Amino acid sequence: MLSVGVVIVLRVRDIRSDRQAVGLVTTAAVRAAVAWSQRQAHPAAWRELSRMTGVVVHALGPMHTPLEPTRLIELLHGPLSALVGSGSPVSEVVLLEPDGEVADAAIDIACEYAEALFENSSDPARTWLPSWTWQRREQVERSVYEGLIANGDQRAYEATRRFLIEHPVGDARSLVQLRNEAGARNVAEYSPIGPDRTWPGGGSAYWWPCPICRWPMRVKPPLVACDFRHHDARFRLVTPARHDDRPSLVALTVERLNTPVAVAADGSVCLAPSVWRHVTVPGISELATETALEEIKGVHVEMWLGLDAIDLLVQVGGRKLEVDIKDRVDPIMIAEDAPTAQHIVVPDYRRAQLPILRDLLSDKHIWTIREFVKYVRKQGDSR
């Protein structure tokens, strides 16, 4: 039996400056955590856990204390700093809850850091591990982007991009109608909402949309929460008194969020987690910035010009500002693939990234969304 809560210190090489090693360790840690949480449903989970322990050992190098699968699981109940060291964007992340379930932060971290550990056809766990544990960011972006840029139609590109941001979930029939009305293309698959996002009460299962991104929240009674931790959408499930009534939610955060109403799961479909994380989530910040800017008198905004060569072209006071909005866990990843736009904007919840980005991209203007909107407003007032 695992002794969760025991502090284990591994004497390993410092990998903080080795980005590939951090990626490999993080990928293996996420896969090991998921395997542990699914060990009763999938006998192959034990083999996966052993394989991922091997990946971690290989990436970290010789250890004074041998790392066995059970010891790795103990470590995953605590901060990842035990494996990757302090100072990394993932250092404080905990992948396993005390009850052995995967923590909400896992999807966000996996989608950002996933590394290819096997050739696609030879990954032995691909048939049962969720796609977000092994699908790399560039794979998702490439598959969706190819559909977005088909025929080079700017109007269709914008319509399709907006559709994926504004409609990550819905009734299957209604989504087809809405997509046709918007002039959007069918570039990403929608699938039935999984059991981890539904409450099987009464005669029907129910799900709840995140009040910010609208994607189905994870249901772990009594908690219902969005997988993207920065949305801070967390609610307590209230079981209905009558068998046939819908369940309700009570907010657990200080954020002033609308409390969503339960939606019947029958006929409902949603985007895959990887598409939601790489397209919908950053798109929320892009559209929020557009909305805030267009409320300023004399400001004109165009989105994703040149088939996403830039995110926003902002015209104010006779000036044109090219803007790229970046929502990444690791600011160094932004700097390594620096946008051409002169203005780089990050969500307000990424404020801590500003000093690093300003140091690495000294030729760019770096802002939070709030700061950039304030700057544009001043430009308009000075006319």
Short mmCIF file of C-alpha atoms in Angstrom, two decimals:
data_model
loop_
_atom_site.label_atom_id
_atom_site.label_comp_id
_atom_site.label_asym_id
_atom_site.label_seq_id
_atom_site.Cartn_x
_atom_site.Cartn_y
_atom_site.Cartn_z
CA MET A 1 0.00 0.00 0.00
CA LEU A 2 1.27 3.48 -0.89
CA SER A 3 2.18 5.80 1.92
CA VAL A 4 0.90 9.06 0.45
CA GLY A 5 2.19 12.13 2.22
CA VAL A 6 5.68 10.77 2.91
CA VAL A 7 8.31 13.18 1.63
CA ILE A 8 10.75 11.46 -0.70
CA VAL A 9 13.85 13.26 -1.88
CA LEU A 10 15.57 11.98 -5.00
CA ARG A 11 19.15 12.96 -5.69
CA VAL A 12 19.13 13.42 -9.44
CA ARG A 13 20.78 15.72 -11.98
CA ASP A 14 19.33 19.20 -12.40
CA ILE A 15 17.26 19.14 -15.60
CA ARG A 16 15.69 22.60 -15.39
CA SER A 17 17.80 23.91 -18.28
CA ASP A 18 17.24 20.77 -20.36
CA ARG A 19 13.87 21.48 -21.95
CA GLN A 20 13.64 18.12 -23.69
CA ALA A 21 14.28 16.28 -20.42
CA VAL A 22 11.63 18.35 -18.64
CA GLY A 23 9.20 17.55 -21.45
CA LEU A 24 9.94 13.83 -21.29
CA VAL A 25 9.64 13.67 -17.50
CA THR A 26 6.41 15.68 -17.51
CA THR A 27 4.89 13.58 -20.28
CA ALA A 28 5.81 10.35 -18.51
CA ALA A 29 4.55 11.69 -15.18
CA VAL A 30 1.16 12.61 -16.66
CA ARG A 31 0.80 9.23 -18.36
CA ALA A 32 1.81 7.43 -15.16
CA ALA A 33 -0.76 9.43 -13.17
CA VAL A 34 -3.53 8.58 -15.64
CA ALA A 35 -2.48 4.93 -15.67
CA TRP A 36 -2.62 4.81 -11.88
CA SER A 37 -6.11 6.33 -11.86
CA GLN A 38 -7.31 3.74 -14.39
CA ARG A 39 -5.49 0.66 -13.10
CA GLN A 40 -8.71 -1.10 -12.09
CA ALA A 41 -10.42 -0.57 -15.46
CA HIS A 42 -7.35 -1.32 -17.60
CA PRO A 43 -4.97 -4.14 -16.59
CA ALA A 44 -2.47 -2.71 -19.09
CA ALA A 45 -2.13 0.33 -16.82
CA TRP A 46 0.46 -1.50 -14.71
CA ARG A 47 2.66 -2.05 -17.76
CA GLU A 48 2.24 1.59 -18.73
CA LEU A 49 3.27 2.64 -15.23
CA SER A 50 6.42 0.55 -15.48
CA ARG A 51 7.23 1.97 -18.93
CA MET A 52 6.79 5.56 -17.74
CA THR A 53 8.99 4.92 -14.72
CA GLY A 54 11.65 3.81 -17.17
CA VAL A 55 11.23 6.99 -19.21
CA VAL A 56 11.67 9.12 -16.07
CA VAL A 57 14.78 7.19 -15.00
CA HIS A 58 16.29 7.53 -18.48
CA ALA A 59 15.61 11.29 -18.60
CA LEU A 60 16.92 11.97 -15.09
CA GLY A 61 20.03 9.84 -15.36
CA PRO A 62 21.75 7.86 -12.59
CA MET A 63 20.10 8.12 -9.18
CA HIS A 64 21.42 7.49 -5.70
CA THR A 65 17.97 6.16 -4.79
CA PRO A 66 16.39 3.72 -7.27
CA LEU A 67 13.03 4.87 -8.65
CA GLU A 68 10.39 2.16 -8.72
CA PRO A 69 6.78 2.52 -10.01
CA THR A 70 5.29 2.68 -6.51
CA ARG A 71 7.76 5.36 -5.51
CA LEU A 72 6.95 7.36 -8.65
CA ILE A 73 3.25 7.30 -7.72
CA GLU A 74 4.10 8.59 -4.24
CA LEU A 75 5.99 11.46 -5.85
CA LEU A 76 3.08 12.30 -8.15
CA HIS A 77 0.92 12.98 -5.09
CA GLY A 78 3.24 15.93 -4.44
CA PRO A 79 4.71 18.78 -6.50
CA LEU A 80 6.60 17.84 -9.67
CA SER A 81 9.60 19.73 -8.29
CA ALA A 82 10.67 16.37 -6.85
CA LEU A 83 11.36 15.30 -10.43
CA VAL A 84 12.06 18.45 -12.46
CA GLY A 85 13.49 20.70 -9.73
CA SER A 86 12.24 24.10 -8.60
CA GLY A 87 11.84 27.08 -10.89
CA SER A 88 10.08 25.28 -13.73
CA PRO A 89 6.50 26.28 -14.71
CA VAL A 90 5.44 22.75 -13.75
CA SER A 91 7.37 22.56 -10.47
CA GLU A 92 4.38 23.24 -8.23
CA VAL A 93 1.93 21.09 -10.19
CA VAL A 94 0.46 18.07 -8.41
CA LEU A 95 -0.86 15.39 -10.77
CA LEU A 96 -2.62 13.00 -8.36
CA GLU A 97 -5.27 13.84 -5.80
CA PRO A 98 -5.16 12.11 -2.38
CA ASP A 99 -7.87 9.69 -3.59
CA GLY A 100 -5.72 8.62 -6.55
CA GLU A 101 -7.71 10.55 -9.15
CA VAL A 102 -5.96 12.72 -11.73
CA ALA A 103 -5.82 16.39 -10.73
CA ASP A 104 -7.49 19.06 -12.86
CA ALA A 105 -4.10 20.57 -13.78
CA ALA A 106 -3.10 17.42 -15.68
CA ILE A 107 -4.82 18.29 -18.96
CA ASP A 108 -3.36 21.78 -19.07
CA ILE A 109 0.14 20.52 -18.40
CA ALA A 110 -0.12 17.54 -20.75
CA CYS A 111 -1.40 19.62 -23.65
CA GLU A 112 1.51 22.02 -23.24
CA TYR A 113 4.37 19.57 -22.66
CA ALA A 114 3.38 16.32 -24.38
CA GLU A 115 6.37 14.71 -26.08
CA ALA A 116 6.35 11.83 -28.54
CA LEU A 117 7.56 8.80 -26.60
CA PHE A 118 6.72 6.28 -29.33
CA GLU A 119 6.02 6.24 -33.02
CA ASN A 120 2.28 6.75 -33.49
CA SER A 121 1.68 3.16 -34.56
CA SER A 122 3.78 1.64 -31.79
CA ASP A 123 2.41 3.40 -28.70
CA PRO A 124 1.09 0.41 -26.70
CA ALA A 125 -1.26 2.52 -24.54
CA ARG A 126 -2.75 4.69 -27.27
CA THR A 127 -5.91 2.59 -27.49
CA TRP A 128 -6.98 3.37 -23.92
CA LEU A 129 -5.11 6.47 -22.75
CA PRO A 130 -6.99 9.74 -23.41
CA SER A 131 -5.64 11.53 -26.49
CA TRP A 132 -4.49 14.57 -24.50
CA THR A 133 -1.81 12.44 -22.80
CA TRP A 134 0.02 11.66 -26.04
CA GLN A 135 -1.18 14.11 -28.70
CA ARG A 136 1.33 16.91 -29.16
CA ARG A 137 0.35 20.55 -29.55
CA GLU A 138 1.71 20.81 -33.07
CA GLN A 139 -0.25 17.70 -34.13
CA VAL A 140 -3.51 19.25 -32.98
CA GLU A 141 -2.77 22.64 -34.49
CA ARG A 142 -1.65 21.11 -37.79
CA SER A 143 -4.74 18.92 -38.19
CA VAL A 144 -7.14 21.77 -37.40
CA TYR A 145 -5.14 24.42 -39.24
CA GLU A 146 -5.12 22.46 -42.49
CA GLY A 147 -8.91 22.55 -42.50
CA LEU A 148 -8.99 26.21 -41.49
CA ILE A 149 -6.80 27.42 -44.35
CA ALA A 150 -8.37 25.23 -47.05
CA ASN A 151 -8.88 27.30 -50.23
CA GLY A 152 -7.28 30.32 -48.55
CA ASP A 153 -10.66 31.84 -47.73
CA GLN A 154 -10.19 34.51 -45.04
CA ARG A 155 -13.90 34.82 -44.29
CA ALA A 156 -14.35 31.06 -43.87
CA TYR A 157 -11.21 30.94 -41.72
CA GLU A 158 -12.56 33.55 -39.32
CA ALA A 159 -16.02 31.98 -39.19
CA THR A 160 -14.58 28.54 -38.46
CA ARG A 161 -12.14 29.81 -35.84
CA ARG A 162 -14.94 31.68 -34.05
CA PHE A 163 -17.18 28.65 -34.20
CA LEU A 164 -14.64 26.42 -32.45
CA ILE A 165 -14.18 29.05 -29.73
CA GLU A 166 -17.85 29.88 -29.20
CA HIS A 167 -19.30 26.38 -29.67
CA PRO A 168 -17.02 23.75 -28.06
CA VAL A 169 -20.11 21.75 -27.03
CA GLY A 170 -23.77 21.49 -27.88
CA ASP A 171 -26.56 19.42 -29.29
CA ALA A 172 -25.23 17.51 -32.30
CA ARG A 173 -28.03 18.58 -34.65
CA SER A 174 -27.99 22.18 -33.51
CA LEU A 175 -24.23 22.41 -33.99
CA VAL A 176 -24.55 21.41 -37.65
CA GLN A 177 -27.20 24.06 -38.21
CA LEU A 178 -25.21 26.72 -36.38
CA ARG A 179 -22.04 25.86 -38.31
CA ASN A 180 -23.86 26.16 -41.63
CA GLU A 181 -25.44 29.47 -40.66
CA ALA A 182 -22.05 30.85 -39.65
CA GLY A 183 -20.39 29.74 -42.89
CA ALA A 184 -17.88 27.68 -40.91
CA ARG A 185 -16.13 24.51 -42.05
CA ASN A 186 -16.23 21.14 -40.33
CA VAL A 187 -12.57 20.87 -39.26
CA ALA A 188 -12.76 19.19 -35.83
CA GLU A 189 -14.66 16.17 -34.55
CA TYR A 190 -17.31 16.42 -31.85
CA SER A 191 -17.88 13.33 -29.71
CA PRO A 192 -20.37 12.35 -26.98
CA ILE A 193 -19.57 13.84 -23.59
CA GLY A 194 -17.62 11.35 -21.48
CA PRO A 195 -18.83 9.85 -18.18
CA ASP A 196 -16.29 11.92 -16.22
CA ARG A 197 -18.23 15.04 -17.25
CA THR A 198 -21.78 13.87 -16.59
CA TRP A 199 -23.92 13.26 -13.52
CA PRO A 200 -25.95 10.06 -13.98
CA GLY A 201 -28.98 11.00 -11.93
CA GLY A 202 -32.68 10.34 -12.43
CA GLY A 203 -33.73 9.16 -15.85
CA SER A 204 -31.06 11.14 -17.72
CA ALA A 205 -27.43 12.12 -17.37
CA TYR A 206 -26.56 15.81 -17.09
CA TRP A 207 -23.56 18.01 -17.77
CA TRP A 208 -22.61 21.62 -17.01
CA PRO A 209 -20.77 24.10 -19.27
CA CYS A 210 -17.94 26.16 -17.83
CA PRO A 211 -19.30 29.71 -17.55
CA ILE A 212 -16.16 31.04 -19.27
CA CYS A 213 -15.20 28.56 -22.02
CA ARG A 214 -18.52 26.62 -22.21
CA TRP A 215 -16.73 23.23 -22.42
CA PRO A 216 -18.20 20.49 -20.16
CA MET A 217 -16.85 20.68 -16.64
CA ARG A 218 -15.47 17.62 -14.87
CA VAL A 219 -17.92 16.01 -12.44
CA LYS A 220 -16.37 14.50 -9.29
CA PRO A 221 -19.22 14.65 -6.77
CA PRO A 222 -19.62 16.80 -4.87
CA LEU A 223 -17.26 18.94 -7.01
CA VAL A 224 -17.96 20.19 -10.53
CA ALA A 225 -15.11 22.21 -12.04
CA CYS A 226 -13.55 23.38 -15.31
CA ASP A 227 -10.35 21.55 -16.23
CA PHE A 228 -8.66 24.86 -17.03
CA ARG A 229 -7.70 26.00 -13.56
CA HIS A 230 -7.31 29.67 -14.52
CA HIS A 231 -11.02 29.89 -15.25
CA ASP A 232 -11.50 29.24 -11.54
CA ALA A 233 -14.93 27.74 -12.20
CA ARG A 234 -15.68 25.45 -9.26
CA PHE A 235 -19.07 24.46 -7.94
CA ARG A 236 -20.64 22.15 -5.40
CA LEU A 237 -23.18 19.65 -6.72
CA VAL A 238 -26.54 19.69 -5.00
CA THR A 239 -28.38 16.40 -5.45
CA PRO A 240 -32.10 16.96 -6.15
CA ALA A 241 -34.62 15.93 -3.51
CA ARG A 242 -36.82 14.22 -6.08
CA HIS A 243 -35.53 11.43 -8.31
CA ASP A 244 -36.65 13.07 -11.54
CA ASP A 245 -35.46 16.64 -10.79
CA ARG A 246 -32.34 18.17 -12.30
CA PRO A 247 -29.33 18.64 -10.02
CA SER A 248 -28.08 22.15 -9.33
CA LEU A 249 -24.78 23.86 -8.50
CA VAL A 250 -23.56 26.26 -5.83
CA ALA A 251 -20.52 28.43 -6.57
CA LEU A 252 -17.37 27.78 -4.53
CA THR A 253 -15.21 30.66 -5.79
CA VAL A 254 -15.22 34.41 -5.22
CA GLU A 255 -15.24 35.04 -8.97
CA ARG A 256 -18.51 36.53 -10.16
CA LEU A 257 -19.42 33.76 -12.56
CA ASN A 258 -22.86 32.79 -13.76
CA THR A 259 -23.87 29.47 -12.23
CA PRO A 260 -24.61 27.12 -15.14
CA VAL A 261 -27.80 25.09 -15.39
CA ALA A 262 -27.69 21.33 -15.91
CA VAL A 263 -28.04 20.22 -19.54
CA ALA A 264 -29.30 16.78 -20.57
CA ALA A 265 -26.45 14.73 -21.98
CA ASP A 266 -28.59 12.90 -24.51
CA GLY A 267 -27.55 14.16 -27.94
CA SER A 268 -24.83 16.46 -26.57
CA VAL A 269 -21.34 16.36 -28.11
CA CYS A 270 -18.11 18.26 -27.46
CA LEU A 271 -14.67 18.91 -28.91
CA ALA A 272 -11.77 16.67 -27.93
CA PRO A 273 -9.79 17.94 -24.90
CA SER A 274 -6.73 18.71 -27.02
CA VAL A 275 -8.70 20.86 -29.49
CA TRP A 276 -10.48 22.61 -26.62
CA ARG A 277 -7.16 23.41 -24.91
CA HIS A 278 -5.27 24.53 -28.02
CA VAL A 279 -8.04 26.33 -29.93
CA THR A 280 -10.97 27.17 -27.64
CA VAL A 281 -9.09 28.23 -24.49
CA PRO A 282 -6.65 30.69 -26.13
CA GLY A 283 -9.50 31.84 -28.36
CA ILE A 284 -11.46 32.96 -25.29
CA SER A 285 -8.73 35.53 -24.57
CA GLU A 286 -8.58 36.60 -28.22
CA LEU A 287 -12.31 37.28 -28.45
CA ALA A 288 -12.39 38.94 -25.02
CA THR A 289 -9.66 41.32 -26.18
CA GLU A 290 -11.54 42.03 -29.39
CA THR A 291 -14.72 42.81 -27.45
CA ALA A 292 -12.94 45.09 -24.98
CA LEU A 293 -11.19 47.02 -27.76
CA GLU A 294 -14.30 47.47 -29.88
CA GLU A 295 -16.01 49.16 -26.94
CA ILE A 296 -13.46 51.99 -27.26
CA LYS A 297 -14.66 54.82 -29.48
CA GLY A 298 -12.63 55.19 -32.67
CA VAL A 299 -11.01 51.76 -32.49
CA HIS A 300 -11.34 49.22 -35.31
CA VAL A 301 -10.26 45.59 -34.88
CA GLU A 302 -9.69 42.89 -37.51
CA MET A 303 -9.12 39.29 -36.47
CA TRP A 304 -6.63 36.68 -37.72
CA LEU A 305 -5.58 38.55 -40.86
CA GLY A 306 -3.58 36.61 -43.41
CA LEU A 307 -5.10 33.36 -42.17
CA ASP A 308 -3.74 33.96 -38.66
CA ALA A 309 -0.47 35.67 -39.62
CA ILE A 310 -1.41 37.91 -36.68
CA ASP A 311 -4.20 37.57 -34.13
CA LEU A 312 -5.46 41.16 -34.14
CA LEU A 313 -4.88 44.25 -36.25
CA VAL A 314 -5.91 47.21 -34.12
CA GLN A 315 -6.42 50.60 -35.79
CA VAL A 316 -6.49 53.57 -33.42
CA GLY A 317 -5.52 57.22 -33.76
CA GLY A 318 -4.17 56.72 -37.26
CA ARG A 319 -1.91 53.88 -36.12
CA LYS A 320 -2.03 50.17 -36.86
CA LEU A 321 -0.99 47.82 -34.07
CA GLU A 322 -0.23 44.19 -34.90
CA VAL A 323 -1.02 41.96 -31.92
CA ASP A 324 -0.45 38.33 -31.00
CA ILE A 325 -2.12 36.85 -27.91
CA LYS A 326 -0.25 34.00 -26.24
CA ASP A 327 -1.65 31.69 -23.57
CA ARG A 328 1.13 29.24 -22.74
CA VAL A 329 2.22 27.62 -19.49
CA ASP A 330 5.89 28.27 -20.23
CA PRO A 331 6.92 31.77 -21.40
CA ILE A 332 10.17 30.42 -22.83
CA MET A 333 8.11 28.48 -25.37
CA ILE A 334 6.66 31.79 -26.53
CA ALA A 335 10.11 33.31 -26.92
CA GLU A 336 11.46 30.30 -28.81
CA ASP A 337 8.73 30.72 -31.44
CA ALA A 338 8.41 34.49 -31.26
CA PRO A 339 5.49 36.04 -33.18
CA THR A 340 6.14 38.61 -35.90
CA ALA A 341 3.70 41.05 -34.28
CA GLN A 342 5.27 43.88 -32.30
CA HIS A 343 2.72 43.64 -29.49
CA ILE A 344 2.56 40.36 -27.54
CA VAL A 345 -0.32 40.11 -25.10
CA VAL A 346 -0.86 37.46 -22.43
CA PRO A 347 -4.00 36.83 -20.34
CA ASP A 348 -4.12 38.64 -17.01
CA TYR A 349 -3.64 35.32 -15.18
CA ARG A 350 -0.22 34.99 -16.90
CA ARG A 351 1.00 38.32 -15.47
CA ALA A 352 3.97 36.60 -13.82
CA GLN A 353 5.38 35.88 -17.30
CA LEU A 354 5.88 39.57 -18.15
CA PRO A 355 9.43 40.03 -16.73
CA ILE A 356 10.72 36.90 -18.48
CA LEU A 357 9.11 37.78 -21.82
CA ARG A 358 10.33 41.38 -21.67
CA ASP A 359 13.85 40.10 -21.04
CA LEU A 360 13.78 37.47 -23.79
CA LEU A 361 11.88 39.57 -26.34
CA SER A 362 13.33 43.01 -25.69
CA ASP A 363 12.39 44.20 -29.19
CA LYS A 364 8.67 43.56 -28.54
CA HIS A 365 6.02 45.32 -26.49
CA ILE A 366 4.74 42.90 -23.85
CA TRP A 367 1.38 43.43 -22.11
CA THR A 368 -1.38 41.75 -20.22
CA ILE A 369 -4.80 42.06 -21.84
CA ARG A 370 -5.88 44.66 -19.31
CA GLU A 371 -2.72 46.71 -19.82
CA PHE A 372 -3.01 46.61 -23.61
CA VAL A 373 -6.67 47.67 -23.62
CA LYS A 374 -5.75 50.57 -21.32
CA TYR A 375 -2.90 51.54 -23.67
CA VAL A 376 -5.19 51.53 -26.72
CA ARG A 377 -7.78 53.60 -24.86
CA LYS A 378 -5.11 56.24 -24.13
CA GLN A 379 -4.09 56.25 -27.78
CA GLY A 380 -7.68 56.96 -28.75
CA ASP A 381 -8.06 59.71 -26.13
CA SER A 382 -4.92 61.47 -27.31
CA ARG A 383 -6.29 62.10 -30.81
#
